[in-house]
GROMACS .gro file of C-alpha atoms in nm:
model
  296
    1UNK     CA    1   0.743   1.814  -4.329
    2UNK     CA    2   0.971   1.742  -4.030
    3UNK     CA    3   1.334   1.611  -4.115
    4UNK     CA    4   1.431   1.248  -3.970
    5UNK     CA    5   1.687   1.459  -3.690
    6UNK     CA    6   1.375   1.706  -3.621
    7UNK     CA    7   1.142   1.399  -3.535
    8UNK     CA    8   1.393   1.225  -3.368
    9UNK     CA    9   1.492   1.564  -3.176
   10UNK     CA   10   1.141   1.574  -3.024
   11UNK     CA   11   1.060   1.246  -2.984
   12UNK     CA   12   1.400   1.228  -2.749
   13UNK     CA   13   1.276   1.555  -2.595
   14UNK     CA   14   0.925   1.393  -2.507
   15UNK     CA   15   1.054   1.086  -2.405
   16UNK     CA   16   1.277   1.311  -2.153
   17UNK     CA   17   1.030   1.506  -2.046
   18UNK     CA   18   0.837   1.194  -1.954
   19UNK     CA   19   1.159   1.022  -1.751
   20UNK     CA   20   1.166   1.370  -1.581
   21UNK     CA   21   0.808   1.386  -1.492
   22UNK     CA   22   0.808   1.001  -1.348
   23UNK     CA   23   1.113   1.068  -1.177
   24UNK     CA   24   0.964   1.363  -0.960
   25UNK     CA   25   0.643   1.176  -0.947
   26UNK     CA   26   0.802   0.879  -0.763
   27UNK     CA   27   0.981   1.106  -0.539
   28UNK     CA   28   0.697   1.274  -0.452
   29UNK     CA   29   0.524   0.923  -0.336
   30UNK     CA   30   0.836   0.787  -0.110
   31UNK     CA   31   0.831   1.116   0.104
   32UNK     CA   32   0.407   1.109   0.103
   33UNK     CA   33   0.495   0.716   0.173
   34UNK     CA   34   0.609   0.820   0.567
   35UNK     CA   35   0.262   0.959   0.610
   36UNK     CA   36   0.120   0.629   0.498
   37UNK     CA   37  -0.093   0.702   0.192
   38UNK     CA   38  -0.058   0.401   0.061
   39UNK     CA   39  -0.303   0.242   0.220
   40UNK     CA   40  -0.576   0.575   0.106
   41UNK     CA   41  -0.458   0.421  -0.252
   42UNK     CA   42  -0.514   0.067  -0.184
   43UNK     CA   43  -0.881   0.161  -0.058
   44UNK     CA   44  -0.961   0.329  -0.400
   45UNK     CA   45  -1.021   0.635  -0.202
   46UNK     CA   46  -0.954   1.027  -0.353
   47UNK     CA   47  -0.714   1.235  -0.273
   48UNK     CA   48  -0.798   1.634  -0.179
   49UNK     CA   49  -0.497   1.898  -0.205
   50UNK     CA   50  -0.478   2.217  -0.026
   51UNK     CA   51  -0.521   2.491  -0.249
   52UNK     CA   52  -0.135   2.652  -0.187
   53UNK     CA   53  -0.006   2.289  -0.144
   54UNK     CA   54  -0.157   2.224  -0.538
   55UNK     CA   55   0.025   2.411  -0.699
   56UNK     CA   56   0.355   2.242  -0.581
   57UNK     CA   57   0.528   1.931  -0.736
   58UNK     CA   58   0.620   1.798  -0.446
   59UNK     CA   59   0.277   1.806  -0.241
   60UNK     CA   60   0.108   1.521  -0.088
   61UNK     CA   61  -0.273   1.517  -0.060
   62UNK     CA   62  -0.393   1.633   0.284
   63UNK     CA   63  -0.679   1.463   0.336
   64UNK     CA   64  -0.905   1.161   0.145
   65UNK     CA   65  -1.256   1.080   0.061
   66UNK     CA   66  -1.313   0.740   0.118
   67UNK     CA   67  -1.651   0.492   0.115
   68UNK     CA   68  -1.692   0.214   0.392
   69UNK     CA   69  -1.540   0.391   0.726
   70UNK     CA   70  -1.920   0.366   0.919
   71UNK     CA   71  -2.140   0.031   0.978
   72UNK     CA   72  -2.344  -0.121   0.682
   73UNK     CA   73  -2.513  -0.433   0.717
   74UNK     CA   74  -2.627  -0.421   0.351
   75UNK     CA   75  -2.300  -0.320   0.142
   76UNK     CA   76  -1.928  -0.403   0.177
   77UNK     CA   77  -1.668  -0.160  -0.006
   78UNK     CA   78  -1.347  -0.252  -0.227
   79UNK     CA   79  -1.132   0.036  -0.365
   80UNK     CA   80  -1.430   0.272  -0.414
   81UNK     CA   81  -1.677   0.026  -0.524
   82UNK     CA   82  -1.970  -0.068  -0.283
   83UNK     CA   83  -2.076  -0.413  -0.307
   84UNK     CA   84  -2.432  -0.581  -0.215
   85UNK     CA   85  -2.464  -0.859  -0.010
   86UNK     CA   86  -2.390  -1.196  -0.158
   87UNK     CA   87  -2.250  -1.019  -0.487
   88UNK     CA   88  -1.893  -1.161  -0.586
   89UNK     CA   89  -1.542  -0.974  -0.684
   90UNK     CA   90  -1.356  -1.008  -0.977
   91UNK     CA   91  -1.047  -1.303  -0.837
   92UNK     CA   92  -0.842  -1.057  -1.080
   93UNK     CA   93  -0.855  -0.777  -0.774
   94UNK     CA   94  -0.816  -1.033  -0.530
   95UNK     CA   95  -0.554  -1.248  -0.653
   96UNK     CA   96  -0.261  -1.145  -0.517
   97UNK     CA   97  -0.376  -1.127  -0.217
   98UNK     CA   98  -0.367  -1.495  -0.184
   99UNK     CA   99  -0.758  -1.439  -0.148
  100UNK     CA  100  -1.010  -1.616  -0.434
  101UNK     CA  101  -1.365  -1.586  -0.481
  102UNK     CA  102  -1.458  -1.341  -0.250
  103UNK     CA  103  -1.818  -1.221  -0.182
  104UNK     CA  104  -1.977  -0.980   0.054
  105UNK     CA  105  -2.174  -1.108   0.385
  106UNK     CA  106  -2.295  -1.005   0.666
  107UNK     CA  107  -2.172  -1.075   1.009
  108UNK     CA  108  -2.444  -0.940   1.333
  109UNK     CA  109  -2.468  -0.577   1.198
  110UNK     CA  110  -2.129  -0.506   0.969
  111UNK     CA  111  -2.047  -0.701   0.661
  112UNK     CA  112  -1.698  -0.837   0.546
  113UNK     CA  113  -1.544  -1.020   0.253
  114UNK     CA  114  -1.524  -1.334   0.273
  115UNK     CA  115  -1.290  -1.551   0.047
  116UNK     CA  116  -1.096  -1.867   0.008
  117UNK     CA  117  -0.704  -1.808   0.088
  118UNK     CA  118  -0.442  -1.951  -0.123
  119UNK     CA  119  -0.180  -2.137   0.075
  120UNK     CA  120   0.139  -2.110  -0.135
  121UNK     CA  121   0.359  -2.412  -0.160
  122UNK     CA  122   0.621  -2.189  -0.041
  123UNK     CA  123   0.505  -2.110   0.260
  124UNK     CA  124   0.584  -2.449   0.399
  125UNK     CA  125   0.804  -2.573   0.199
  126UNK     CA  126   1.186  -2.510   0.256
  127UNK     CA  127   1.403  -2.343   0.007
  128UNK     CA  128   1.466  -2.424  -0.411
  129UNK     CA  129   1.738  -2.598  -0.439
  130UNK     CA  130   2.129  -2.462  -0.443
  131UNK     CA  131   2.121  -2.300  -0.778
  132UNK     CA  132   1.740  -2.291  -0.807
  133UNK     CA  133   1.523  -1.964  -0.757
  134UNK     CA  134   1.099  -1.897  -0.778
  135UNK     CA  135   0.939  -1.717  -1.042
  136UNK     CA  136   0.688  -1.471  -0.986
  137UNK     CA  137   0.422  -1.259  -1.128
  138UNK     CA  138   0.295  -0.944  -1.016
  139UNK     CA  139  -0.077  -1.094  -1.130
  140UNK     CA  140  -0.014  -1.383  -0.900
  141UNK     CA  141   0.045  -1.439  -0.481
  142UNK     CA  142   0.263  -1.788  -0.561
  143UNK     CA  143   0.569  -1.858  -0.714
  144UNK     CA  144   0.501  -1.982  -1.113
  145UNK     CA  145   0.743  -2.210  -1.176
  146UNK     CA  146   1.083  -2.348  -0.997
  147UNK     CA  147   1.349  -2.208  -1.221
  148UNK     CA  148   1.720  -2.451  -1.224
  149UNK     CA  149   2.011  -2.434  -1.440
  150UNK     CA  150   2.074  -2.423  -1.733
  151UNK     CA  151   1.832  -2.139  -1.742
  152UNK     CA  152   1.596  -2.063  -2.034
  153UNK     CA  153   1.616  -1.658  -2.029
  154UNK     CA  154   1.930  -1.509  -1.933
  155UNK     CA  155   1.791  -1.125  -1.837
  156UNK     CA  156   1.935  -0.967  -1.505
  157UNK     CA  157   1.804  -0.682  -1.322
  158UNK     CA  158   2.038  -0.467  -1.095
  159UNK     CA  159   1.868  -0.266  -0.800
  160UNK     CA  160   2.029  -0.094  -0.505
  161UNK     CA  161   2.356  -0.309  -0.621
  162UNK     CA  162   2.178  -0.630  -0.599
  163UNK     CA  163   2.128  -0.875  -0.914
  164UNK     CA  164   1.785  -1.054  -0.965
  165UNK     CA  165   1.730  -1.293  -1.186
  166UNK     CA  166   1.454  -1.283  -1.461
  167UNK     CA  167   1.105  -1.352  -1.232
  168UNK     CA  168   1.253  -1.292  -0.900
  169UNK     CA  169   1.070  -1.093  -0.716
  170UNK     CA  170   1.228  -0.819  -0.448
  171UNK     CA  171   1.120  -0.474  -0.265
  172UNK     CA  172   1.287  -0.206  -0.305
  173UNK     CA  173   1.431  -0.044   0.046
  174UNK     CA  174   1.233   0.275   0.103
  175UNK     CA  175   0.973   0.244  -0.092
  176UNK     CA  176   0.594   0.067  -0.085
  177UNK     CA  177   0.649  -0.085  -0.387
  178UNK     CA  178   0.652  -0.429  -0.525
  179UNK     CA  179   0.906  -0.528  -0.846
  180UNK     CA  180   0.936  -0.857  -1.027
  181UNK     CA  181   1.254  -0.873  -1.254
  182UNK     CA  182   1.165  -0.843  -1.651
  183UNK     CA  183   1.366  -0.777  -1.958
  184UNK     CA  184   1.357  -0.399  -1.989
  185UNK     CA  185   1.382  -0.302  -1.642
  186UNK     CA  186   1.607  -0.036  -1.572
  187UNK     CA  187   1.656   0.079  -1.231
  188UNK     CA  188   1.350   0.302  -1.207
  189UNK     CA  189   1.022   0.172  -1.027
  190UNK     CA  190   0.754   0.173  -1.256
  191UNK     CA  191   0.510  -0.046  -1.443
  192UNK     CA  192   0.516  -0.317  -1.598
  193UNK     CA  193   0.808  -0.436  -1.394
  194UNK     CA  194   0.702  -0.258  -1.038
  195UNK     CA  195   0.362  -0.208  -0.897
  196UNK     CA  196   0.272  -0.007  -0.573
  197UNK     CA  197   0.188  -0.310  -0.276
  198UNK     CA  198  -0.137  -0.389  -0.146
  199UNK     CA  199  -0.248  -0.417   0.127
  200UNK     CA  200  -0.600  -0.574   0.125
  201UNK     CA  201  -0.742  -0.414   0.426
  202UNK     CA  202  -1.070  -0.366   0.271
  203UNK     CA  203  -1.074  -0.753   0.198
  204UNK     CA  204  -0.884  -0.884   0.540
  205UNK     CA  205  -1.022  -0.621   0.773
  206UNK     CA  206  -1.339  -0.454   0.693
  207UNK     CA  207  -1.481  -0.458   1.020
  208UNK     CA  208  -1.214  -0.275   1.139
  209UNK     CA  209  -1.230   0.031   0.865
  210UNK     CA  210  -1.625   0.024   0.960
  211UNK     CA  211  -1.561   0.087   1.301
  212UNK     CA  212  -1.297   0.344   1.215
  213UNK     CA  213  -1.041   0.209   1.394
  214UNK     CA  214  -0.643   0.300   1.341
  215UNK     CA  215  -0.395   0.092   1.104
  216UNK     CA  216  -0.106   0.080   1.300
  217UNK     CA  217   0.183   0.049   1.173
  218UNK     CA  218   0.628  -0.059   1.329
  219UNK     CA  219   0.897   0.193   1.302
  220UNK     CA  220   1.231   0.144   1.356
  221UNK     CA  221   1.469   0.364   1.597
  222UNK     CA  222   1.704   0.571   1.443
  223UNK     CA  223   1.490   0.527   1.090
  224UNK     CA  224   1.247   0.775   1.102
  225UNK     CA  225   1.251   0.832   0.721
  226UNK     CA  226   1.087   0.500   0.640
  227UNK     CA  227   0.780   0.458   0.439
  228UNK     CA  228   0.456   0.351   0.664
  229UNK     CA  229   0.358   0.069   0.393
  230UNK     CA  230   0.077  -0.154   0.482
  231UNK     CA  231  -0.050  -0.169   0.901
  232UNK     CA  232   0.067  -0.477   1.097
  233UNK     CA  233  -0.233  -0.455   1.333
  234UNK     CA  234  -0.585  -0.166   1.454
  235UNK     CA  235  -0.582   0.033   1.743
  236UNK     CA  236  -0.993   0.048   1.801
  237UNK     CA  237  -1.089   0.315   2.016
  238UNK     CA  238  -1.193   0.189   2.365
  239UNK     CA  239  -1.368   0.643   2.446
  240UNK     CA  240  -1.111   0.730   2.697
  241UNK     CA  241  -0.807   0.847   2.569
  242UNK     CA  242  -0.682   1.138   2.638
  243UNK     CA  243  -0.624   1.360   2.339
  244UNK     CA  244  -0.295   1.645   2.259
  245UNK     CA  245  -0.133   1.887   2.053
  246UNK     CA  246  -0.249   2.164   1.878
  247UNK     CA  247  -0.473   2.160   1.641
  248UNK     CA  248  -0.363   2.271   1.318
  249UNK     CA  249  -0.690   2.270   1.090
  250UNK     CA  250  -1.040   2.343   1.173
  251UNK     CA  251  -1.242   2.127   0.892
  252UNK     CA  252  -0.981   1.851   0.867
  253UNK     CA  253  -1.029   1.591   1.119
  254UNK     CA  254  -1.025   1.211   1.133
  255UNK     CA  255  -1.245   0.966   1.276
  256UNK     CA  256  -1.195   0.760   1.507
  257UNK     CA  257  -1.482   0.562   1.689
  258UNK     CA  258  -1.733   0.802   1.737
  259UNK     CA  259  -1.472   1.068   1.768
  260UNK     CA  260  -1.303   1.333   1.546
  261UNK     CA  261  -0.965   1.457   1.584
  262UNK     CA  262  -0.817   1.747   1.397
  263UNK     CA  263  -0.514   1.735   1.242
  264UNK     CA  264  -0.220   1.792   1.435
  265UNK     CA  265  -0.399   1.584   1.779
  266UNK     CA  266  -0.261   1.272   1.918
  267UNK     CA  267  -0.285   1.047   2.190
  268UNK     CA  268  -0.043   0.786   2.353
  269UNK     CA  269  -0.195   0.446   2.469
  270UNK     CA  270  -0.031   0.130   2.612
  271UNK     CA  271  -0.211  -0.236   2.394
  272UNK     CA  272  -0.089  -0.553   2.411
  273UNK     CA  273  -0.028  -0.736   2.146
  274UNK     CA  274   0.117  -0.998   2.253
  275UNK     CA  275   0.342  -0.782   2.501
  276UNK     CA  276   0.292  -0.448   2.617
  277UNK     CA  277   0.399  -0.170   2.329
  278UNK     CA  278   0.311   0.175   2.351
  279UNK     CA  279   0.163   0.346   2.026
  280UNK     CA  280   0.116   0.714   1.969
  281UNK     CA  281  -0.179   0.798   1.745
  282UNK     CA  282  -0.188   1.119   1.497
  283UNK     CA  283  -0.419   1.282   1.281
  284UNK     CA  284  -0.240   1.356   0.983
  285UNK     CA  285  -0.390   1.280   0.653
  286UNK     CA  286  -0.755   1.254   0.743
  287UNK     CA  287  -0.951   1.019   0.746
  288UNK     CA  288  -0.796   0.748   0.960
  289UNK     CA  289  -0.559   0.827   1.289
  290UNK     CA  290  -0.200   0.701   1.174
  291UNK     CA  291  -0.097   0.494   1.483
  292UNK     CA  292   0.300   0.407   1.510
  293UNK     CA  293   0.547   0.210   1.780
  294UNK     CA  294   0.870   0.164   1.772
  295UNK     CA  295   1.076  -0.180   1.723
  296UNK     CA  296   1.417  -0.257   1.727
   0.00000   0.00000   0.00000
């Protein structure tokens, strides 16, 4: 029978081990982050590792398997579910989105989600006031409850030198995740207090996904190591641009339109939206082109 210092030796060790493991897990995710796999995540979609690449702790997948990226006019898809016309989603998967009681329709000859969006007080209302902050959930796309002094819980939570109240919500610089302040929280982005953003394409845009079009997403100069989060807009292909680079992979390629590009292609294109920006499009983690353009 163990003594009371053996068990507590191992049980320190474990819990160690674990701290170590979620540490180099989290790691791994910001610098897979600037390839913009969240959004592979967000679709439900599974990840494939080279074979050299898997045995390494500090691989990111290099490519994904993911349903809904051709037409259907008889299924939509939500994080690697398909979903029959008319039939509803759980407002649990939808609800902080800000999008409630979504079901699947069809639209000419693609379907899409449609749903009824929350409009959040705050949104139009100015801000609490002096002394007053909102309380969030990570379940939830509004604020809970207006908190004002004297305050009922007195729990901080100190991230990149910033103090948040207990329910505030904030996002952590470099990373695509999403933390609301709770007692325990200790610095380190995990659950319950932190959850990984969504992004909701497959809800907001799934005609876009079904035509295979590219999430584009800003950059800013001089910060080239920032994570590629969720896309602020598509880039659709229109057949004529021109494609570069050398390829890098023979069976890896992404679609776009009714093209494929394999990894390590590109192409540059001028859009405007609303002004003239130019965007350069990659293949790097199949299956979706990773478009980018820079803002100050």
């Amino acid at each position: 029978m163990k003594s009371v210092q053996e068990y507590f030796h191992i049980t320190v060790s474990h819990l160690l081990l674990f701290t170590t493991v979620l540490q180099i897990c989290n790691a791994v995710l910001e610098t897979c982050d600037q390839s913009g796999i969240l959004l592979y995540e967000d679709m439900g979609c599974k990840p494939s590792y080279d074979r050299a690449a898997s045995n390494s702790r500090n691989s990111c997948p290099s490519k994904y398997d993911c349903l809904g990226l051709k037409k259907s006019s008889d299924h939509c898809f939500l994080r690697g579910k398909a979903y029959m016309l008319k039939q509803r989603v759980d407002s649990k998967l939808t609800a902080g989105l800000c999008d409630l009681g979504c079901s699947c329709q069809r639209e000419e000859d693609k379907t899409k989600f449609k749903c009824a969006t929350v409009n959040c007080p705050e949104w139009s209302v100015l801000e609490p006031p002096t002394g007053c902050y909102r309380k969030y959930s990570l379940d939830d796309c509004c604020y809970i409850r207006e908190m004002c002094p004297p305050y009922e819980n007195s729990t901080t939570c100190v991230y990149d030198g910033k103090v948040y109240k207990e329910g505030e919500n904030f996002l952590p610089k470099n990373s695509c995740w999403r933390c609301v302040c709770q007692a325990g929280f200790r610095g380190k982005l995990e659950k319950p207090f932190c959850r990984r953003r969504s992004c909701g394409v497959q809800v907001k845009h799934q005609e876009k996904l079904q035509e295979r079009c590219a999430p584009l997403y800003y950059k800013r100069i001089y910060r080239e190591s920032d994570p590629l989060c969720c896309p602020v807009n598509w880039i659709c292909s229109e057949g004529n641009e021109k494609i570069s680079g050398q390829a890098q992979s023979t069976d890896k390629m992404c679609l776009f339109g009714q093209r494929l590009i394999r990894v390590g292609q590109k192409f540059e294109k001028t859009v405007q939206m609303p002004r003239n920006m130019t965007v350069t499009c990659e293949c790097k983690i199949p299956p979706l082109l990773t478009c980018t353009t820079y803002v100050v």
